[in-house]
mmCIF file of C-alpha atoms in Angstrom:
data_model
loop_
_atom_site.group_PDB
_atom_site.id
_atom_site.type_symbol
_atom_site.label_atom_id
_atom_site.label_comp_id
_atom_site.label_asym_id
_atom_site.label_seq_id
_atom_site.Cartn_x
_atom_site.Cartn_y
_atom_site.Cartn_z
ATOM 1 C CA UNK A 17 -33.980 -0.232 -31.385
ATOM 2 C CA UNK A 18 -32.882 -2.941 -30.223
ATOM 3 C CA UNK A 19 -30.142 -3.520 -31.768
ATOM 4 C CA UNK A 20 -29.286 0.122 -29.986
ATOM 5 C CA UNK A 21 -30.388 -1.045 -26.835
ATOM 6 C CA UNK A 22 -28.747 -4.548 -27.153
ATOM 7 C CA UNK A 23 -24.693 -1.830 -27.630
ATOM 8 C CA UNK A 24 -26.220 0.662 -24.443
ATOM 9 C CA UNK A 25 -26.523 -3.004 -21.819
ATOM 10 C CA UNK A 26 -22.604 -4.676 -23.425
ATOM 11 C CA UNK A 27 -21.595 -1.800 -21.981
ATOM 12 C CA UNK A 28 -23.935 -2.828 -18.239
ATOM 13 C CA UNK A 29 -21.133 -4.362 -17.099
ATOM 14 C CA UNK A 30 -18.336 -1.583 -16.305
ATOM 15 C CA UNK A 31 -20.830 0.961 -15.110
ATOM 16 C CA UNK A 32 -21.464 -2.013 -12.076
ATOM 17 C CA UNK A 33 -17.583 -2.018 -11.371
ATOM 18 C CA UNK A 34 -17.106 1.579 -11.706
ATOM 19 C CA UNK A 35 -19.948 1.464 -8.790
ATOM 20 C CA UNK A 36 -18.095 -1.678 -6.840
ATOM 21 C CA UNK A 37 -15.320 0.207 -6.637
ATOM 22 C CA UNK A 38 -16.176 3.356 -5.809
ATOM 23 C CA UNK A 39 -18.694 1.694 -2.845
ATOM 24 C CA UNK A 40 -15.586 -0.026 -1.591
ATOM 25 C CA UNK A 41 -13.450 2.440 -1.214
ATOM 26 C CA UNK A 42 -15.291 5.001 0.320
ATOM 27 C CA UNK A 43 -16.186 1.687 3.129
ATOM 28 C CA UNK A 44 -12.657 1.032 3.534
ATOM 29 C CA UNK A 45 -12.165 5.202 4.133
ATOM 30 C CA UNK A 46 -14.435 5.695 5.722
ATOM 31 C CA UNK A 47 -14.714 2.712 8.043
ATOM 32 C CA UNK A 48 -17.838 0.171 8.670
ATOM 33 C CA UNK A 49 -18.021 -1.602 12.139
ATOM 34 C CA UNK A 50 -17.860 1.701 13.922
ATOM 35 C CA UNK A 51 -20.306 3.744 14.689
ATOM 36 C CA UNK A 52 -21.040 7.585 16.863
ATOM 37 C CA UNK A 53 -23.998 6.227 19.369
ATOM 38 C CA UNK A 54 -26.050 9.319 19.104
ATOM 39 C CA UNK A 55 -25.866 8.481 14.970
ATOM 40 C CA UNK A 56 -27.371 4.798 15.594
ATOM 41 C CA UNK A 57 -28.943 5.101 19.712
ATOM 42 C CA UNK A 58 -31.968 6.928 20.350
ATOM 43 C CA UNK A 59 -30.505 9.848 23.167
ATOM 44 C CA UNK A 60 -33.684 8.182 25.356
ATOM 45 C CA UNK A 61 -31.720 4.676 25.033
ATOM 46 C CA UNK A 62 -28.106 6.265 25.421
ATOM 47 C CA UNK A 63 -29.208 7.455 29.393
ATOM 48 C CA UNK A 64 -30.566 3.564 30.401
ATOM 49 C CA UNK A 65 -27.673 2.329 29.078
ATOM 50 C CA UNK A 66 -24.548 3.901 30.895
ATOM 51 C CA UNK A 67 -27.233 4.735 34.016
ATOM 52 C CA UNK A 68 -27.040 0.376 34.039
ATOM 53 C CA UNK A 69 -23.209 0.615 33.722
ATOM 54 C CA UNK A 70 -22.496 3.076 37.128
ATOM 55 C CA UNK A 71 -25.124 1.205 38.161
ATOM 56 C CA UNK A 72 -23.236 -2.249 38.012
ATOM 57 C CA UNK A 73 -19.434 -0.445 38.778
ATOM 58 C CA UNK A 74 -21.619 0.267 41.923
ATOM 59 C CA UNK A 75 -23.315 -2.912 42.583
ATOM 60 C CA UNK A 76 -26.812 -0.815 43.393
ATOM 61 C CA UNK A 77 -28.495 -4.531 43.059
ATOM 62 C CA UNK A 78 -32.579 -2.858 43.774
ATOM 63 C CA UNK A 79 -31.247 -0.209 41.321
ATOM 64 C CA UNK A 80 -30.177 -3.185 38.581
ATOM 65 C CA UNK A 81 -32.594 -5.224 40.072
ATOM 66 C CA UNK A 82 -35.414 -2.598 38.139
ATOM 67 C CA UNK A 83 -34.916 -2.521 35.331
ATOM 68 C CA UNK A 84 -33.500 -6.019 34.716
ATOM 69 C CA UNK A 85 -36.274 -8.709 33.236
ATOM 70 C CA UNK A 86 -37.373 -10.941 35.333
ATOM 71 C CA UNK A 87 -36.257 -13.946 34.088
ATOM 72 C CA UNK A 88 -32.678 -13.406 34.383
ATOM 73 C CA UNK A 89 -32.968 -14.092 37.548
ATOM 74 C CA UNK A 90 -32.836 -12.904 41.632
ATOM 75 C CA UNK A 91 -30.906 -10.139 43.248
ATOM 76 C CA UNK A 92 -28.823 -13.776 44.836
ATOM 77 C CA UNK A 93 -27.793 -14.674 41.242
ATOM 78 C CA UNK A 94 -26.971 -11.457 39.997
ATOM 79 C CA UNK A 95 -25.070 -10.177 43.110
ATOM 80 C CA UNK A 96 -23.026 -13.630 42.112
ATOM 81 C CA UNK A 97 -22.039 -12.889 38.700
ATOM 82 C CA UNK A 98 -21.732 -9.605 39.789
ATOM 83 C CA UNK A 99 -19.324 -10.121 42.849
ATOM 84 C CA UNK A 100 -16.685 -12.821 39.492
ATOM 85 C CA UNK A 101 -13.366 -10.109 39.971
ATOM 86 C CA UNK A 102 -12.987 -11.384 35.908
ATOM 87 C CA UNK A 103 -16.536 -9.171 35.920
ATOM 88 C CA UNK A 104 -15.699 -6.587 38.652
ATOM 89 C CA UNK A 105 -12.413 -5.967 37.256
ATOM 90 C CA UNK A 106 -13.118 -5.566 33.473
ATOM 91 C CA UNK A 107 -16.689 -3.339 34.946
ATOM 92 C CA UNK A 108 -15.008 -0.911 37.368
ATOM 93 C CA UNK A 109 -12.051 -0.347 34.703
ATOM 94 C CA UNK A 110 -15.371 0.916 32.542
ATOM 95 C CA UNK A 111 -15.940 4.785 32.149
ATOM 96 C CA UNK A 112 -19.661 5.096 31.909
ATOM 97 C CA UNK A 113 -20.151 6.161 28.771
ATOM 98 C CA UNK A 114 -21.199 4.451 25.261
ATOM 99 C CA UNK A 115 -17.798 5.362 22.984
ATOM 100 C CA UNK A 116 -18.328 3.890 20.262
ATOM 101 C CA UNK A 117 -20.900 1.562 19.049
ATOM 102 C CA UNK A 118 -20.225 -1.505 16.787
ATOM 103 C CA UNK A 119 -24.161 -2.774 15.823
ATOM 104 C CA UNK A 120 -27.131 -4.186 17.118
ATOM 105 C CA UNK A 121 -29.387 -6.646 15.619
ATOM 106 C CA UNK A 122 -32.615 -7.437 16.498
ATOM 107 C CA UNK A 123 -33.862 -10.015 19.367
ATOM 108 C CA UNK A 124 -37.544 -11.807 19.460
ATOM 109 C CA UNK A 125 -37.485 -11.175 23.664
ATOM 110 C CA UNK A 126 -41.369 -12.516 23.824
ATOM 111 C CA UNK A 127 -40.699 -15.926 25.957
ATOM 112 C CA UNK A 128 -39.571 -13.748 28.222
ATOM 113 C CA UNK A 129 -42.369 -10.877 27.739
ATOM 114 C CA UNK A 130 -40.776 -8.110 26.284
ATOM 115 C CA UNK A 131 -41.380 -7.420 22.654
ATOM 116 C CA UNK A 132 -38.662 -4.861 20.084
ATOM 117 C CA UNK A 133 -36.810 -6.589 21.599
ATOM 118 C CA UNK A 134 -33.046 -6.097 20.278
ATOM 119 C CA UNK A 135 -28.662 -6.185 20.993
ATOM 120 C CA UNK A 136 -26.518 -3.239 20.862
ATOM 121 C CA UNK A 137 -23.024 -4.055 21.463
ATOM 122 C CA UNK A 138 -21.449 -0.887 21.988
ATOM 123 C CA UNK A 139 -17.146 0.220 23.475
ATOM 124 C CA UNK A 140 -17.010 1.931 26.496
ATOM 125 C CA UNK A 141 -12.867 3.575 27.142
ATOM 126 C CA UNK A 142 -11.610 2.353 30.083
ATOM 127 C CA UNK A 143 -9.503 4.532 32.317
ATOM 128 C CA UNK A 144 -6.145 2.451 31.865
ATOM 129 C CA UNK A 145 -6.369 3.257 28.226
ATOM 130 C CA UNK A 146 -7.749 0.294 27.177
ATOM 131 C CA UNK A 147 -11.385 -0.811 26.298
ATOM 132 C CA UNK A 148 -14.383 -2.382 27.372
ATOM 133 C CA UNK A 149 -16.986 -4.781 25.107
ATOM 134 C CA UNK A 150 -20.494 -4.408 25.680
ATOM 135 C CA UNK A 151 -23.648 -6.365 24.597
ATOM 136 C CA UNK A 152 -26.779 -5.484 26.244
ATOM 137 C CA UNK A 153 -30.131 -7.497 25.281
ATOM 138 C CA UNK A 154 -33.834 -5.012 25.148
ATOM 139 C CA UNK A 155 -36.891 -4.634 25.563
ATOM 140 C CA UNK A 156 -40.049 -3.063 25.643
ATOM 141 C CA UNK A 157 -42.471 -4.392 28.641
ATOM 142 C CA UNK A 158 -45.867 -4.318 28.639
ATOM 143 C CA UNK A 159 -46.012 -0.678 30.150
ATOM 144 C CA UNK A 160 -43.461 0.469 27.299
ATOM 145 C CA UNK A 161 -40.174 0.402 29.822
ATOM 146 C CA UNK A 162 -37.107 -0.666 28.950
ATOM 147 C CA UNK A 163 -35.698 -4.088 29.809
ATOM 148 C CA UNK A 164 -31.807 -6.031 30.028
ATOM 149 C CA UNK A 165 -33.264 -10.108 29.391
ATOM 150 C CA UNK A 166 -28.793 -10.255 29.377
ATOM 151 C CA UNK A 167 -26.019 -8.750 29.572
ATOM 152 C CA UNK A 168 -21.612 -8.626 28.880
ATOM 153 C CA UNK A 169 -18.720 -6.598 29.461
ATOM 154 C CA UNK A 170 -15.608 -7.790 27.932
ATOM 155 C CA UNK A 171 -11.849 -6.042 28.884
ATOM 156 C CA UNK A 172 -10.339 -5.347 25.081
ATOM 157 C CA UNK A 173 -6.722 -5.338 25.230
ATOM 158 C CA UNK A 174 -7.118 -2.196 23.313
ATOM 159 C CA UNK A 175 -7.352 1.646 23.301
ATOM 160 C CA UNK A 176 -10.126 2.921 21.825
ATOM 161 C CA UNK A 177 -8.135 4.977 18.326
ATOM 162 C CA UNK A 178 -5.772 2.027 17.833
ATOM 163 C CA UNK A 179 -10.197 0.441 17.626
ATOM 164 C CA UNK A 180 -10.343 3.776 15.713
ATOM 165 C CA UNK A 181 -7.530 2.629 13.523
ATOM 166 C CA UNK A 182 -8.527 -1.186 12.578
ATOM 167 C CA UNK A 183 -12.078 0.038 11.531
ATOM 168 C CA UNK A 184 -9.605 2.552 8.334
ATOM 169 C CA UNK A 185 -7.912 1.556 5.693
ATOM 170 C CA UNK A 186 -4.954 3.254 6.284
ATOM 171 C CA UNK A 187 -3.433 5.337 4.247
ATOM 172 C CA UNK A 188 -0.105 6.877 6.007
ATOM 173 C CA UNK A 189 2.841 4.721 7.402
ATOM 174 C CA UNK A 190 2.535 2.629 3.325
ATOM 175 C CA UNK A 191 5.808 0.230 3.128
ATOM 176 C CA UNK A 192 6.986 -1.424 0.025
ATOM 177 C CA UNK A 193 4.426 -4.595 0.135
ATOM 178 C CA UNK A 194 1.185 -1.634 -0.236
ATOM 179 C CA UNK A 195 2.593 0.027 -2.828
ATOM 180 C CA UNK A 196 3.182 -3.211 -4.724
ATOM 181 C CA UNK A 197 -0.528 -3.875 -3.780
ATOM 182 C CA UNK A 198 -1.776 -0.574 -5.327
ATOM 183 C CA UNK A 199 0.518 -2.108 -7.763
ATOM 184 C CA UNK A 200 -1.271 -5.370 -8.402
ATOM 185 C CA UNK A 201 -4.370 -3.957 -8.469
ATOM 186 C CA UNK A 202 -3.707 -1.835 -11.136
ATOM 187 C CA UNK A 203 -2.381 -4.134 -12.763
ATOM 188 C CA UNK A 204 -6.363 -6.531 -12.780
ATOM 189 C CA UNK A 205 -8.499 -2.959 -13.373
ATOM 190 C CA UNK A 206 -5.797 -2.329 -16.656
ATOM 191 C CA UNK A 207 -6.206 -6.201 -17.984
ATOM 192 C CA UNK A 208 -9.808 -6.619 -17.647
ATOM 193 C CA UNK A 209 -11.380 -3.499 -18.919
ATOM 194 C CA UNK A 210 -9.276 -3.859 -21.816
ATOM 195 C CA UNK A 211 -10.629 -6.804 -22.653
ATOM 196 C CA UNK A 212 -13.474 -6.380 -21.995
ATOM 197 C CA UNK A 213 -14.141 -3.511 -23.811
ATOM 198 C CA UNK A 214 -11.746 -5.475 -26.677
ATOM 199 C CA UNK A 215 -14.658 -8.143 -27.077
ATOM 200 C CA UNK A 216 -17.701 -5.991 -27.510
ATOM 201 C CA UNK A 217 -16.196 -4.133 -30.454
ATOM 202 C CA UNK A 218 -14.096 -7.469 -31.454
ATOM 203 C CA UNK A 219 -16.550 -9.835 -33.831
ATOM 204 C CA UNK A 220 -17.357 -12.135 -30.439
ATOM 205 C CA UNK A 221 -18.947 -9.195 -29.363
ATOM 206 C CA UNK A 222 -21.703 -11.840 -29.312
ATOM 207 C CA UNK A 223 -20.982 -14.787 -28.557
ATOM 208 C CA UNK A 224 -21.689 -15.801 -24.393
ATOM 209 C CA UNK A 225 -18.008 -18.074 -24.553
ATOM 210 C CA UNK A 226 -15.960 -15.217 -24.051
ATOM 211 C CA UNK A 227 -17.732 -13.526 -22.245
ATOM 212 C CA UNK A 228 -17.884 -16.309 -18.981
ATOM 213 C CA UNK A 229 -14.063 -16.090 -20.023
ATOM 214 C CA UNK A 230 -13.548 -12.218 -18.554
ATOM 215 C CA UNK A 231 -15.289 -12.788 -16.206
ATOM 216 C CA UNK A 232 -13.088 -16.328 -14.923
ATOM 217 C CA UNK A 233 -10.163 -15.353 -12.409
ATOM 218 C CA UNK A 234 -7.772 -17.114 -10.873
ATOM 219 C CA UNK A 235 -5.351 -16.846 -7.431
ATOM 220 C CA UNK A 236 -6.966 -14.605 -5.533
ATOM 221 C CA UNK A 237 -4.289 -13.899 -2.228
ATOM 222 C CA UNK A 238 -5.258 -12.729 0.615
ATOM 223 C CA UNK A 239 -3.903 -9.254 2.061
ATOM 224 C CA UNK A 240 -3.589 -7.402 5.586
ATOM 225 C CA UNK A 241 -3.628 -3.870 4.184
ATOM 226 C CA UNK A 242 -3.461 -2.415 7.974
ATOM 227 C CA UNK A 243 0.012 -5.297 9.340
ATOM 228 C CA UNK A 244 0.874 -4.994 5.833
ATOM 229 C CA UNK A 245 1.319 -9.337 5.293
ATOM 230 C CA UNK A 246 0.255 -11.682 3.225
ATOM 231 C CA UNK A 247 -2.441 -14.407 4.264
ATOM 232 C CA UNK A 248 -1.639 -18.073 3.990
ATOM 233 C CA UNK A 249 -5.323 -17.610 2.651
ATOM 234 C CA UNK A 250 -6.038 -18.204 -1.190
ATOM 235 C CA UNK A 251 -9.687 -18.677 -3.341
ATOM 236 C CA UNK A 252 -8.327 -20.316 -5.605
ATOM 237 C CA UNK A 253 -10.710 -19.985 -9.229
ATOM 238 C CA UNK A 254 -14.397 -18.016 -9.098
ATOM 239 C CA UNK A 255 -16.241 -15.837 -11.142
ATOM 240 C CA UNK A 256 -16.793 -12.893 -10.565
ATOM 241 C CA UNK A 257 -17.105 -8.708 -11.988
ATOM 242 C CA UNK A 258 -14.394 -7.225 -9.550
ATOM 243 C CA UNK A 259 -10.677 -8.464 -9.498
ATOM 244 C CA UNK A 260 -10.913 -6.239 -5.761
ATOM 245 C CA UNK A 261 -13.077 -7.205 -2.860
ATOM 246 C CA UNK A 262 -12.603 -6.281 1.243
ATOM 247 C CA UNK A 263 -13.383 -8.096 3.874
ATOM 248 C CA UNK A 264 -13.649 -7.688 8.379
ATOM 249 C CA UNK A 265 -15.753 -9.855 9.651
ATOM 250 C CA UNK A 266 -14.932 -7.968 13.352
ATOM 251 C CA UNK A 267 -13.504 -4.526 14.790
ATOM 252 C CA UNK A 268 -11.210 -6.233 16.051
ATOM 253 C CA UNK A 269 -9.848 -7.223 12.610
ATOM 254 C CA UNK A 270 -8.041 -5.089 9.760
ATOM 255 C CA UNK A 271 -9.321 -5.247 6.449
ATOM 256 C CA UNK A 272 -7.979 -7.722 4.475
ATOM 257 C CA UNK A 273 -7.875 -7.400 0.635
ATOM 258 C CA UNK A 274 -8.159 -10.260 -2.006
ATOM 259 C CA UNK A 275 -7.453 -9.585 -5.595
ATOM 260 C CA UNK A 276 -7.932 -11.923 -8.223
ATOM 261 C CA UNK A 277 -5.637 -13.167 -11.317
ATOM 262 C CA UNK A 278 -7.101 -12.526 -14.024
ATOM 263 C CA UNK A 279 -7.345 -15.297 -15.867
ATOM 264 C CA UNK A 280 -10.399 -14.521 -18.118
ATOM 265 C CA UNK A 281 -8.773 -11.503 -19.735
ATOM 266 C CA UNK A 282 -5.308 -12.385 -20.402
ATOM 267 C CA UNK A 283 -6.767 -15.243 -22.646
ATOM 268 C CA UNK A 284 -8.636 -13.780 -24.764
ATOM 269 C CA UNK A 285 -6.576 -11.088 -24.656
ATOM 270 C CA UNK A 286 -3.518 -13.382 -26.267
ATOM 271 C CA UNK A 287 -6.689 -15.091 -27.859
ATOM 272 C CA UNK A 288 -7.173 -10.855 -30.199
ATOM 273 C CA UNK A 289 -3.094 -10.458 -29.919
ATOM 274 C CA UNK A 290 -2.260 -14.132 -31.523
ATOM 275 C CA UNK A 291 -5.362 -13.891 -34.204
ATOM 276 C CA UNK A 292 -4.568 -10.184 -35.286
ATOM 277 C CA UNK A 293 -1.383 -11.237 -35.816
ATOM 278 C CA UNK A 294 -2.210 -15.361 -37.976
ATOM 279 C CA UNK A 295 -3.951 -12.633 -39.744
ATOM 280 C CA UNK A 296 -1.298 -9.508 -40.596
ATOM 281 C CA UNK A 297 0.870 -11.972 -41.550
ATOM 282 C CA UNK A 298 -1.646 -13.819 -44.076
ATOM 283 C CA UNK A 299 -2.621 -10.585 -45.336
#
């Protein structure tokens, strides 16, 4: 029974690898950072945010001040911010409708008397075809009403559709380098899988050092998939299960693929081939 259980456990890395690949493909094809506002925010929060943006656009200081936390500043300091040319131009171009939601982060606002504090980051569409990044920090006062503890508006020189494209891996208009990378990824998976299956069925299956060898990857290259560029970023050595990893730190970046060379798997396969050849010659 114990031996049978151990034989099943040996197949777990293959299962984890399959799951990791499937999850990676799902994320990069469906988008990661951008969500529909209705799926992340309550309808009351959306109305609250959009009303605040409308009031900021019209410089309605009385309505703005009603929802601002008292610690954010007096009316004169708020008006000074609203009258800054760069700020006004940014807000004036924005259409006051939460178009795309980026993320929310819990924020401790107890120091300003607010509960359930969080920072909301989202995008607005601009009248000129560009977009506006918004970060608004909100919390609830003692009466359970929303208040704003901070806000930021930044103009983005990209349209909403361009930002959406950056959030997904492109599947059309692929270049020759895209296909080369696909081939290289398939090569690494096939080599690693072949080496691992060979190991668990070989006489070396009980030796831990060969499992560590199998998980040795080197010369990880970084490839910007959407721009079809090989970047000058390298991962020289790693011990991992999946030779492919993806990276995207913010919504303005393209997806970056990091593919590592399965050196350990190739060394093990070479050892098996040499050993087999030597045994055949002896016989």
